[in-house]
CSV table of C-alpha atoms and ligand atoms in Angstrom, one decimal:
chain,number,residue,atom,x,y,z
C,70,MET,CA,0.0,-0.1,0.0
C,71,ILE,CA,1.3,3.5,-0.9
C,72,ALA,CA,1.6,5.7,2.3
C,73,PRO,CA,-1.4,8.0,2.1
C,74,ASN,CA,0.9,11.1,2.4
C,75,LYS,CA,2.7,10.0,-0.6
C,76,MET,CA,-0.5,9.6,-2.6
C,77,ARG,CA,-1.1,12.3,-5.0
C,78,VAL,CA,-4.7,13.6,-5.1
C,79,ARG,CA,-5.6,13.7,-8.7
C,80,PRO,CA,-8.2,16.2,-10.1
C,81,TYR,CA,-11.4,14.6,-10.8
C,82,TYR,CA,-11.2,14.7,-14.4
C,83,GLU,CA,-8.3,12.4,-14.2
C,84,VAL,CA,-10.2,9.7,-12.5
C,85,SER,CA,-11.7,7.4,-15.1
C,86,ASP,CA,-15.3,6.2,-15.3
C,87,ALA,CA,-14.2,2.6,-14.1
C,88,GLU,CA,-12.5,4.1,-11.2
C,89,TRP,CA,-15.5,6.1,-10.1
C,90,GLN,CA,-17.6,3.0,-10.6
C,91,GLU,CA,-15.3,1.0,-8.2
C,92,LYS,CA,-15.6,3.9,-5.6
C,93,LEU,CA,-19.4,3.6,-5.9
C,94,THR,CA,-19.2,-0.1,-5.1
C,95,GLU,CA,-17.1,0.7,-2.2
C,96,LEU,CA,-19.4,3.4,-0.8
C,97,GLU,CA,-22.5,1.1,-1.3
C,98,THR,CA,-21.0,-1.8,0.5
C,99,GLN,CA,-20.1,0.3,3.6
C,100,ASN,CA,-22.3,-0.3,6.7
C,101,SER,CA,-21.5,2.9,8.3
C,102,PRO,CA,-19.9,5.3,5.9
C,103,ARG,CA,-16.4,6.6,6.4
C,104,VAL,CA,-15.6,8.8,3.5
C,105,LEU,CA,-12.7,11.1,3.0
C,106,PHE,CA,-12.8,13.7,0.4
C,107,ARG,CA,-9.2,15.1,-0.3
C,108,GLY,CA,-8.2,18.2,-2.0
C,109,ALA,CA,-11.4,19.8,-2.6
C,110,THR,CA,-12.3,23.5,-2.5
C,111,ILE,CA,-14.6,23.6,0.6
C,112,VAL,CA,-17.3,26.2,1.0
C,113,THR,CA,-18.8,25.6,4.5
C,114,MET,CA,-21.5,28.4,4.9
C,115,ASP,CA,-20.5,28.3,8.6
C,116,PRO,CA,-18.7,31.4,9.9
C,117,GLU,CA,-16.8,29.1,12.5
C,118,TYR,CA,-15.2,27.1,9.7
C,119,PRO,CA,-13.6,29.2,7.1
C,120,ASP,CA,-13.8,28.1,3.5
C,121,LEU,CA,-10.7,26.2,2.2
C,122,ALA,CA,-9.1,26.8,-1.3
C,123,LYS,CA,-7.9,23.2,-0.8
C,124,GLY,CA,-8.9,21.0,2.0
C,125,ASP,CA,-10.3,17.7,3.3
C,126,LEU,CA,-13.5,16.6,4.6
C,127,LEU,CA,-14.2,13.3,6.6
C,128,ILE,CA,-17.6,11.8,6.8
C,129,GLU,CA,-18.2,9.3,9.6
C,130,GLY,CA,-21.6,7.6,9.9
C,131,ASN,CA,-24.3,10.0,8.9
C,132,ARG,CA,-22.3,13.1,10.0
C,133,ILE,CA,-19.4,15.2,9.0
C,134,SER,CA,-16.8,14.5,11.5
C,135,LYS,CA,-13.8,16.6,10.3
C,136,ILE,CA,-13.0,19.5,8.0
C,137,SER,CA,-9.3,20.6,7.7
C,138,ALA,CA,-6.6,21.6,5.3
C,139,ASP,CA,-5.0,18.2,5.6
C,140,LEU,CA,-6.6,15.0,6.9
C,141,THR,CA,-4.0,12.6,5.3
C,142,ASP,CA,-3.9,10.4,8.4
C,143,GLU,CA,-7.5,9.6,8.3
C,144,ALA,CA,-6.9,7.7,5.0
C,145,LEU,CA,-4.9,5.0,7.1
C,146,THR,CA,-8.1,3.9,9.0
C,147,ASP,CA,-9.3,0.6,7.4
C,148,GLY,CA,-12.6,1.0,5.5
C,149,THR,CA,-12.1,4.6,4.6
C,150,VAL,CA,-13.3,5.3,1.0
C,151,VAL,CA,-10.8,8.1,-0.2
C,152,ILE,CA,-12.3,10.4,-3.0
C,153,GLU,CA,-9.8,12.2,-5.0
C,154,ALA,CA,-11.7,15.8,-5.1
C,155,GLU,CA,-9.3,18.1,-6.5
C,156,GLY,CA,-10.9,20.5,-8.8
C,157,THR,CA,-14.4,20.1,-7.2
C,158,ILE,CA,-16.1,22.2,-4.8
C,159,LEU,CA,-17.7,20.5,-1.7
C,160,ALA,CA,-20.8,22.6,-0.5
C,161,PRO,CA,-23.8,22.0,1.7
C,162,GLY,CA,-26.8,20.5,0.0
C,163,LEU,CA,-29.2,23.0,-1.0
C,164,VAL,CA,-32.5,23.3,1.0
C,165,ASP,CA,-35.8,24.1,-0.8
C,166,ALA,CA,-38.1,25.6,1.8
C,167,HIS,CA,-41.4,25.1,-0.1
C,168,ARG,CA,-42.3,23.0,-3.1
C,169,HIS,CA,-45.7,21.3,-3.9
C,170,CYS,CA,-44.3,18.1,-4.8
C,171,TRP,CA,-47.4,15.9,-5.3
C,172,ALA,CA,-48.5,17.9,-8.5
C,173,ASN,CA,-45.2,17.4,-10.5
C,174,SER,CA,-46.3,14.5,-12.8
C,175,LEU,CA,-47.8,17.7,-14.4
C,176,ARG,CA,-44.4,19.5,-14.8
C,177,ARG,CA,-44.4,22.5,-17.1
C,178,LEU,CA,-48.2,21.7,-18.1
C,179,ILE,CA,-49.0,25.2,-17.6
C,180,PRO,CA,-45.8,27.5,-18.1
C,181,ASP,CA,-47.7,30.6,-19.1
C,182,VAL,CA,-50.6,30.9,-16.5
C,183,ASP,CA,-51.0,33.6,-13.9
C,184,LEU,CA,-52.0,32.8,-10.4
C,185,ALA,CA,-55.7,32.6,-11.2
C,186,GLY,CA,-55.0,30.2,-14.0
C,187,TYR,CA,-52.7,28.1,-11.7
C,188,MET,CA,-55.3,27.8,-8.9
C,189,ALA,CA,-58.1,27.2,-11.3
C,190,THR,CA,-56.2,24.3,-13.2
C,191,THR,CA,-54.6,22.7,-10.3
C,192,HIS,CA,-56.7,22.9,-7.1
C,193,THR,CA,-60.2,23.4,-8.6
C,194,VAL,CA,-60.0,20.8,-11.4
C,195,MET,CA,-57.1,18.3,-11.1
C,196,ALA,CA,-56.2,17.9,-7.5
C,197,SER,CA,-59.4,16.1,-6.6
C,198,SER,CA,-58.7,13.3,-9.1
C,199,TYR,CA,-55.5,12.4,-7.3
C,200,ARG,CA,-55.3,8.9,-5.9
C,201,PRO,CA,-52.5,7.9,-3.3
C,202,GLN,CA,-50.4,6.4,-6.0
C,203,ASP,CA,-50.6,9.8,-8.0
C,204,MET,CA,-49.4,11.5,-4.9
C,205,TYR,CA,-46.5,8.9,-4.7
C,206,ALA,CA,-45.5,9.4,-8.4
C,207,GLY,CA,-45.4,13.1,-8.2
C,208,ASP,CA,-43.4,13.2,-5.1
C,209,LEU,CA,-41.0,10.5,-6.1
C,210,ALA,CA,-40.2,12.4,-9.5
C,211,THR,CA,-39.9,15.5,-7.6
C,212,MET,CA,-37.6,14.2,-5.0
C,213,LEU,CA,-35.3,12.6,-7.5
C,214,GLY,CA,-35.2,15.7,-9.7
C,215,ALA,CA,-34.3,17.7,-6.5
C,216,LEU,CA,-31.5,15.4,-5.5
C,217,ASP,CA,-30.1,15.5,-9.1
C,218,SER,CA,-30.1,19.3,-8.9
C,219,GLY,CA,-28.2,19.4,-5.5
C,220,VAL,CA,-31.2,19.7,-3.2
C,221,THR,CA,-30.8,17.5,-0.3
C,222,CYS,CA,-33.8,18.7,1.7
C,223,VAL,CA,-37.2,19.7,0.4
C,224,LEU,CA,-40.2,21.0,2.6
C,225,ASP,CA,-42.8,19.2,0.8
C,226,PHE,CA,-45.8,21.4,1.3
C,227,SER,CA,-48.3,18.6,0.7
C,228,HIS,CA,-51.8,20.3,0.3
C,229,ASN,CA,-53.5,17.5,-1.4
C,230,SER,CA,-53.8,15.0,1.4
C,231,ARG,CA,-57.5,13.9,0.6
C,232,SER,CA,-57.0,10.8,3.1
C,233,ALA,CA,-54.4,9.3,5.5
C,234,ALA,CA,-53.5,7.0,2.5
C,235,HIS,CA,-52.5,10.0,0.5
C,236,ALA,CA,-50.1,11.1,3.1
C,237,ASP,CA,-48.7,7.7,3.7
C,238,ALA,CA,-48.0,7.5,-0.1
C,239,VAL,CA,-45.7,10.7,-0.1
C,240,PHE,CA,-43.8,9.3,2.9
C,241,ALA,CA,-43.1,6.2,0.7
C,242,ALA,CA,-41.8,8.4,-1.9
C,243,TYR,CA,-39.4,10.2,0.5
C,244,ARG,CA,-38.1,6.9,1.6
C,245,ASP,CA,-37.5,5.4,-1.9
C,246,SER,CA,-36.0,8.6,-3.1
C,247,GLY,CA,-33.5,8.7,-0.1
C,248,ILE,CA,-34.0,12.5,0.3
C,249,ARG,CA,-34.3,14.4,3.5
C,250,ALA,CA,-38.0,15.7,3.5
C,251,VAL,CA,-40.0,17.9,5.8
C,252,HIS,CA,-43.5,16.9,5.4
C,253,ALA,CA,-45.7,20.1,5.7
C,254,SER,CA,-49.1,18.6,6.1
C,255,ALA,CA,-52.1,20.4,4.9
C,256,VAL,CA,-55.7,19.9,3.9
C,257,PRO,CA,-56.5,20.1,0.2
C,258,GLU,CA,-57.2,23.7,-1.1
C,259,ALA,CA,-60.6,22.5,-2.8
C,260,GLY,CA,-62.9,19.6,-3.3
C,261,ASP,CA,-63.9,16.6,-1.1
C,262,TRP,CA,-61.6,15.0,1.5
C,263,ASP,CA,-62.0,12.7,4.4
C,264,ARG,CA,-61.3,15.2,7.4
C,265,HIS,CA,-58.6,13.2,8.8
C,266,TRP,CA,-56.6,16.2,9.4
C,267,PRO,CA,-55.4,17.7,11.8
C,268,ASP,CA,-55.9,14.5,13.9
C,269,ASP,CA,-53.8,12.3,11.6
C,270,LEU,CA,-50.7,14.6,12.5
C,271,ALA,CA,-49.9,12.7,15.7
C,272,ARG,CA,-50.0,9.4,13.7
C,273,LEU,CA,-47.7,10.7,11.0
C,274,LYS,CA,-45.3,12.1,13.5
C,275,GLU,CA,-45.1,8.7,15.4
C,276,GLU,CA,-45.2,6.4,12.4
C,277,TYR,CA,-42.6,8.3,10.2
C,278,CYS,CA,-40.6,10.8,12.1
C,279,SER,CA,-39.8,9.4,15.5
C,280,SER,CA,-37.0,7.1,14.6
C,281,PRO,CA,-33.5,8.6,15.0
C,282,ALA,CA,-32.7,7.0,11.6
C,283,SER,CA,-35.6,8.8,10.0
C,284,LEU,CA,-34.9,11.3,7.3
C,285,SER,CA,-38.3,12.8,7.6
C,286,THR,CA,-39.7,15.5,9.8
C,287,LEU,CA,-43.1,17.1,10.2
C,288,ARG,CA,-44.6,20.4,10.3
C,289,MET,CA,-48.3,21.7,10.1
C,290,ALA,CA,-48.9,23.5,7.0
C,291,VAL,CA,-51.8,26.0,6.7
C,292,VAL,CA,-53.6,27.0,3.5
C,293,SER,CA,-56.4,29.3,2.8
C,294,ARG,CA,-59.1,26.6,3.8
C,295,LEU,CA,-59.1,26.8,7.5
C,296,VAL,CA,-60.9,23.7,9.1
C,297,LYS,CA,-60.8,25.6,12.6
C,298,PRO,CA,-59.5,29.0,13.6
C,299,LEU,CA,-55.8,29.6,13.1
C,300,ASP,CA,-54.8,30.2,16.5
C,301,GLU,CA,-56.5,26.7,17.5
C,302,LEU,CA,-54.6,25.1,14.7
C,303,MET,CA,-51.4,26.6,15.8
C,304,GLY,CA,-52.1,25.5,19.4
C,305,ASP,CA,-52.7,21.8,18.0
C,306,ALA,CA,-49.4,22.2,16.2
C,307,ARG,CA,-47.5,23.3,19.1
C,308,SER,CA,-48.9,20.8,21.5
C,309,LEU,CA,-47.3,18.2,19.1
C,310,GLY,CA,-44.1,20.1,18.9
C,311,LEU,CA,-44.5,20.8,15.3
C,312,GLY,CA,-43.4,23.9,13.6
C,313,ILE,CA,-46.0,25.7,11.4
C,314,THR,CA,-45.7,27.0,7.8
C,315,LEU,CA,-48.4,29.2,6.2
C,316,ASP,CA,-48.5,29.5,2.5
C,317,ALA,CA,-49.8,32.4,0.4
C,318,VAL,CA,-49.3,35.2,3.0
C,319,LEU,CA,-50.4,38.0,0.7
C,320,GLY,CA,-51.5,41.5,0.5
C,321,PRO,CA,-54.1,43.2,2.9
C,322,GLN,CA,-55.4,40.1,4.3
C,323,GLY,CA,-52.3,38.4,4.8
C,324,SER,CA,-51.0,41.5,6.6
C,325,GLU,CA,-54.0,41.4,8.9
C,326,THR,CA,-53.5,37.9,9.9
C,327,VAL,CA,-49.7,38.6,10.6
C,328,VAL,CA,-50.5,41.7,12.7
C,329,ASP,CA,-53.3,39.8,14.5
C,330,LEU,CA,-51.0,36.9,15.3
C,331,GLY,CA,-48.2,39.2,16.2
C,332,ARG,CA,-50.4,41.2,18.8
C,333,ARG,CA,-51.4,38.0,20.3
C,334,GLY,CA,-47.9,36.7,20.7
C,335,LEU,CA,-48.4,33.7,18.4
C,336,LEU,CA,-45.6,34.5,16.0
C,337,GLY,CA,-42.1,33.2,16.5
C,338,PRO,CA,-39.2,31.2,15.0
C,339,ASP,CA,-41.2,28.1,14.8
C,340,VAL,CA,-43.5,30.0,12.3
C,341,THR,CA,-42.5,30.3,8.7
C,342,LEU,CA,-44.5,32.5,6.4
C,343,ILE,CA,-44.3,31.8,2.6
C,344,HIS,CA,-44.4,34.6,-0.1
C,345,CYS,CA,-45.1,37.6,2.2
C,346,THR,CA,-45.8,39.6,-0.9
C,347,ASP,CA,-47.3,43.1,-0.8
C,348,LEU,CA,-47.4,43.1,3.2
C,349,THR,CA,-47.8,46.3,5.3
C,350,ASP,CA,-44.7,47.7,7.2
C,351,GLU,CA,-46.7,47.0,10.3
C,352,ALA,CA,-46.8,43.3,9.4
C,353,TRP,CA,-43.1,43.3,8.7
C,354,ARG,CA,-42.3,44.8,12.0
C,355,HIS,CA,-44.3,42.0,13.8
C,356,ILE,CA,-42.3,39.3,11.6
C,357,ALA,CA,-38.9,40.9,12.5
C,358,ASP,CA,-39.6,41.5,16.2
C,359,SER,CA,-40.8,38.0,16.6
C,360,ALA,CA,-38.0,36.3,14.6
C,361,THR,CA,-40.7,34.7,12.4
C,362,ARG,CA,-39.0,33.0,9.4
C,363,VAL,CA,-39.9,34.1,5.8
C,364,THR,CA,-39.7,31.9,2.7
C,365,LEU,CA,-39.6,33.7,-0.6
C,366,ALA,CA,-40.9,32.1,-3.8
C,367,PRO,CA,-39.1,34.5,-6.2
C,368,THR,CA,-40.0,33.0,-9.6
C,369,SER,CA,-43.6,32.3,-8.4
C,370,ASP,CA,-44.3,35.9,-7.4
C,371,ALA,CA,-42.6,37.4,-10.5
C,372,GLN,CA,-43.7,34.9,-13.1
C,373,LEU,CA,-47.3,34.1,-11.8
C,374,GLY,CA,-47.9,37.7,-11.0
C,375,ILE,CA,-48.9,37.1,-7.6
C,376,PHE,CA,-50.2,40.3,-6.2
C,377,ASP,CA,-47.9,43.0,-7.3
C,378,GLY,CA,-45.5,40.5,-8.7
C,379,GLN,CA,-42.6,41.8,-6.5
C,380,PHE,CA,-41.1,39.2,-4.1
C,381,PRO,CA,-40.2,41.0,-1.1
C,382,ILE,CA,-36.3,40.6,-0.9
C,383,GLN,CA,-35.9,44.3,-0.3
C,384,LYS,CA,-38.4,44.3,2.5
C,385,CYS,CA,-36.7,41.4,4.2
C,386,LEU,CA,-33.4,43.2,3.9
C,387,ASP,CA,-34.8,46.4,5.1
C,388,PHE,CA,-36.4,44.8,8.1
C,389,GLY,CA,-33.1,42.9,9.0
C,390,ILE,CA,-34.6,39.5,7.8
C,391,ARG,CA,-32.6,36.9,6.2
C,392,PRO,CA,-35.0,34.9,3.9
C,393,SER,CA,-35.1,31.5,2.8
C,394,LEU,CA,-35.9,30.4,-0.9
C,395,SER,CA,-38.2,28.1,-2.5
C,396,VAL,CA,-39.2,26.6,-5.9
C,397,ASP,CA,-43.1,26.3,-5.3
C,398,VAL,CA,-44.8,24.8,-8.3
C,399,GLU,CA,-43.1,22.9,-11.1
C,400,MET,CA,-46.2,22.8,-13.2
C,401,SER,CA,-45.4,26.5,-14.2
C,402,LEU,CA,-41.8,27.2,-12.9
C,403,ALA,CA,-38.3,26.2,-12.9
C,404,SER,CA,-37.4,23.3,-10.8
C,405,ASP,CA,-34.0,24.2,-9.3
C,406,MET,CA,-32.6,26.4,-6.7
C,407,PHE,CA,-30.0,28.0,-9.0
C,408,SER,CA,-33.0,29.7,-10.8
C,409,GLN,CA,-34.1,31.1,-7.4
C,410,MET,CA,-30.7,32.2,-6.3
C,411,ARG,CA,-30.1,34.0,-9.5
C,412,CYS,CA,-33.4,35.5,-9.7
C,413,VAL,CA,-33.0,37.0,-6.2
C,414,LEU,CA,-29.7,38.2,-6.9
C,415,THR,CA,-30.6,39.8,-10.2
C,416,THR,CA,-33.7,41.4,-8.8
C,417,GLN,CA,-32.2,42.8,-5.6
C,418,ARG,CA,-29.1,44.2,-7.5
C,419,SER,CA,-31.3,45.6,-10.2
C,420,GLY,CA,-33.4,47.5,-7.6
C,421,ALA,CA,-30.4,48.6,-5.8
C,422,ALA,CA,-28.7,50.0,-9.0
C,423,THR,CA,-31.9,51.9,-9.6
C,424,ARG,CA,-31.5,53.5,-6.1
C,425,ARG,CA,-27.9,54.3,-6.6
C,426,TYR,CA,-28.7,55.9,-10.0
C,427,ALA,CA,-31.4,58.0,-8.4
C,428,GLY,CA,-28.9,59.6,-6.0
C,429,ASP,CA,-28.3,57.1,-3.2
C,430,PRO,CA,-24.8,55.9,-4.2
C,431,GLU,CA,-24.4,53.7,-1.1
C,432,PHE,CA,-27.4,51.6,-1.3
C,433,PRO,CA,-26.3,48.1,-0.6
C,434,MET,CA,-26.3,45.3,-3.1
C,435,ILE,CA,-26.4,41.8,-1.9
C,436,GLU,CA,-23.7,39.3,-3.2
C,437,THR,CA,-23.4,35.7,-4.4
C,438,ARG,CA,-22.7,34.5,-0.8
C,439,ASP,CA,-25.9,36.1,0.5
C,440,VAL,CA,-28.1,34.1,-1.9
C,441,LEU,CA,-26.3,30.9,-1.3
C,442,GLU,CA,-27.0,31.5,2.6
C,443,PHE,CA,-30.5,32.0,1.7
C,444,ALA,CA,-30.6,28.7,-0.2
C,445,THR,CA,-28.7,26.8,2.6
C,446,ILE,CA,-28.4,27.8,6.3
C,447,ASP,CA,-31.3,30.4,6.1
C,448,SER,CA,-33.6,27.6,4.5
C,449,ALA,CA,-32.6,25.1,6.9
C,450,LYS,CA,-33.8,27.6,9.6
C,451,ALA,CA,-37.0,28.1,7.8
C,452,ILE,CA,-37.9,24.4,8.2
C,453,GLY,CA,-36.6,23.9,11.7
C,454,LEU,CA,-33.5,22.0,10.8
C,455,GLU,CA,-30.6,24.5,11.2
C,456,ASP,CA,-29.1,22.3,14.0
C,457,GLN,CA,-28.7,19.3,11.6
C,458,ILE,CA,-28.2,20.7,8.0
C,459,GLY,CA,-27.6,23.9,6.1
C,460,SER,CA,-23.8,24.1,6.4
C,461,LEU,CA,-20.7,22.0,6.4
C,462,THR,CA,-20.0,21.8,10.0
C,463,PRO,CA,-18.5,19.0,12.1
C,464,GLY,CA,-21.2,17.3,14.0
C,465,LYS,CA,-24.0,18.3,11.5
C,466,GLN,CA,-25.6,15.7,9.0
C,467,ALA,CA,-23.4,14.8,6.1
C,468,ASP,CA,-25.8,16.3,3.4
C,469,LEU,CA,-23.4,17.7,0.8
C,470,LEU,CA,-22.5,18.1,-2.8
C,471,MET,CA,-19.5,17.7,-4.9
C,472,ILE,CA,-19.5,20.1,-7.8
C,473,GLN,CA,-17.1,19.7,-10.8
C,474,ALA,CA,-15.7,23.2,-11.1
C,475,GLU,CA,-13.4,22.3,-14.0
C,476,ASP,CA,-16.1,21.4,-16.4
C,477,ILE,CA,-16.2,23.5,-19.7
C,478,ASN,CA,-18.8,26.0,-18.3
C,479,ASN,CA,-16.8,26.9,-15.3
C,480,MET,CA,-13.1,26.3,-15.9
C,481,PRO,CA,-10.8,27.4,-14.6
C,482,LEU,CA,-12.0,27.7,-11.0
C,483,ASN,CA,-11.4,31.3,-9.7
C,484,ASN,CA,-14.1,31.9,-7.2
C,485,ALA,CA,-15.9,29.0,-5.6
C,486,ILE,CA,-19.3,30.9,-4.5
C,487,GLY,CA,-19.4,32.6,-7.8
C,488,THR,CA,-19.1,29.2,-9.5
C,489,ILE,CA,-21.9,27.8,-7.4
C,490,VAL,CA,-24.4,30.5,-7.7
C,491,LEU,CA,-23.7,31.7,-11.4
C,492,GLY,CA,-22.2,28.8,-13.1
C,493,THR,CA,-23.4,25.5,-11.7
C,494,ASP,CA,-26.2,23.4,-13.0
C,495,SER,CA,-27.4,19.9,-12.3
C,496,LYS,CA,-24.8,18.4,-14.8
C,497,ASN,CA,-21.9,19.8,-12.8
C,498,ILE,CA,-23.0,18.1,-9.6
C,499,SER,CA,-21.2,15.0,-9.7
C,500,ALA,CA,-22.1,13.7,-6.3
C,501,VAL,CA,-24.7,14.2,-3.6
C,502,PHE,CA,-24.8,12.7,-0.2
C,503,VAL,CA,-27.7,12.7,2.4
C,504,ALA,CA,-26.9,11.7,5.9
C,505,GLY,CA,-23.7,10.3,4.5
C,506,MET,CA,-25.3,8.1,2.1
C,507,VAL,CA,-24.5,8.5,-1.6
C,508,ARG,CA,-27.6,9.5,-3.7
C,509,LYS,CA,-25.8,10.8,-6.8
C,510,TRP,CA,-22.6,9.6,-8.2
C,511,ASN,CA,-20.4,10.4,-11.2
C,512,GLY,CA,-23.3,12.5,-12.4
C,513,ARG,CA,-26.0,9.9,-12.1
C,514,LEU,CA,-28.8,9.0,-9.5
C,515,VAL,CA,-27.8,6.1,-7.6
C,516,GLY,CA,-30.0,2.9,-7.2
C,517,GLN,CA,-33.1,4.4,-9.0
C,518,ASP,CA,-35.0,2.8,-11.8
C,519,LEU,CA,-35.7,6.0,-13.8
C,520,ASN,CA,-37.8,4.1,-16.3
C,521,ASN,CA,-40.1,3.0,-13.6
C,522,VAL,CA,-40.3,6.7,-12.3
C,523,ARG,CA,-41.2,7.8,-15.8
C,524,ARG,CA,-43.9,5.2,-16.2
C,525,LEU,CA,-45.6,6.2,-12.9
C,526,ALA,CA,-45.5,9.9,-13.7
C,527,GLN,CA,-47.0,9.2,-17.3
C,528,GLU,CA,-49.7,7.1,-15.7
C,529,THR,CA,-50.6,9.9,-13.2
C,530,ARG,CA,-50.5,12.5,-15.9
C,531,ASP,CA,-52.9,10.3,-18.1
C,532,HIS,CA,-55.2,9.4,-15.3
C,533,VAL,CA,-55.6,13.1,-14.3
C,534,ALA,CA,-56.0,14.2,-17.9
C,535,SER,CA,-58.6,11.6,-18.6
C,536,GLN,CA,-60.4,12.4,-15.2
C,537,VAL,CA,-60.8,16.0,-16.1
C,538,GLY,CA,-61.1,15.9,-20.0
C,539,LEU,CA,-57.7,17.5,-20.7
C,540,ARG,CA,-55.8,16.9,-23.8
C,541,VAL,CA,-52.1,16.9,-23.2
C,542,ASP,CA,-50.1,17.7,-26.4
C,543,PRO,CA,-46.5,18.9,-26.0
C,544,VAL,CA,-46.8,21.2,-28.8
C,545,VAL,CA,-50.4,22.6,-28.1
C,546,PRO,CA,-50.6,24.6,-24.8
C,547,VAL,CA,-53.4,23.6,-22.5
C,548,GLY,CA,-56.6,25.5,-23.2
C,549,ARG,CA,-55.8,26.4,-26.9
D,198,ZN,ZN1,-46.8,27.5,-2.3
């Protein structure tokens, strides 16, 4: 055996496909992972652990155990899988703080609708034809797409749980995908359902989220259809130890709700408000004063034209709030967190430039690091998992990405965060780990039968289309 300190770490592009395949076999046969990445550029997103131009990272079990400029000696321990990671960036897995996964067998079906069109098509017409297996298909396709694009944790805002079996089906999809999921359990926005909610929350928590090995956690999710007064619902959630996520907090009515909750002391860091579009300053003050979390859905507000179409990045910054980011609906919008980061970066800087041009030369512009924080550690806070994920920190869960930074679209590597935020795409993400387990390797999802996933998604799409009398034709937009 060559002494590890004599072992040259090769850049990733000198390692052959056959060698990557051998490493995968080693990774898959480990009972408790012990994985040493060597020679990578490491972006931690944890102020306690500075980024490293070249460094090593060790995973032991489901956690990150060490990050340092040189962990050569760790390679001596039997059973360690050593990954030659020079030329790559190691970064925390991205966290999507809000996505409606069930619907995504209908991806890009309605790319040109506004909010009214989305609501009418999705919730009023299609959602009620969903069976448990359709929930499974949508969630599985979504979660695998998320993993492929570097998202290691999704808050699945599941507002089509028409029965307990519908909820069971999405937990099966989480398990089969291998992603970390926060199940934000909600009632359907419209149509019949069997009124198992919120009573079923206690069962879901016990059955799917109580084991230490579980990658799933639970939150209460609130939509516009309230089955009982909001304060009572929040009391139910808190008595079960669940965080609370409210979607579509919008305009005058949303402001009134926020102010009312604020005055009654019901806001706090266990509450996350999504969108927060066109809220009053009084509502923003209550959010800021109570450390309530905010999740932006940037492309959603802008592209679907939600209220004034302006997602409130500047309001967050004005009130000292660090927002989280989310994809929302894949039926109409982009699926990946890079689109969200770039949208926020561009929009804030565009607004700031306008202010500078108008005579306020010091008006602050956010930077690439800011939006990466929003999509990692701040999104982890918004879903209640900041102690576990959101940064590369020894002791936290090993949810991380290996990004090939010397691919043709990014070479040569000159700035790691700039490369992640502005240059990276799913194809550059060569490896994804969740809780120390490999989920994507050498550019491909691991252990998944994608033809089966395709078949399930197509079956759901065809079932829903036949139920609602819809003709799906890829070259004829729906409704034309
Ligand atoms: Zn939403």
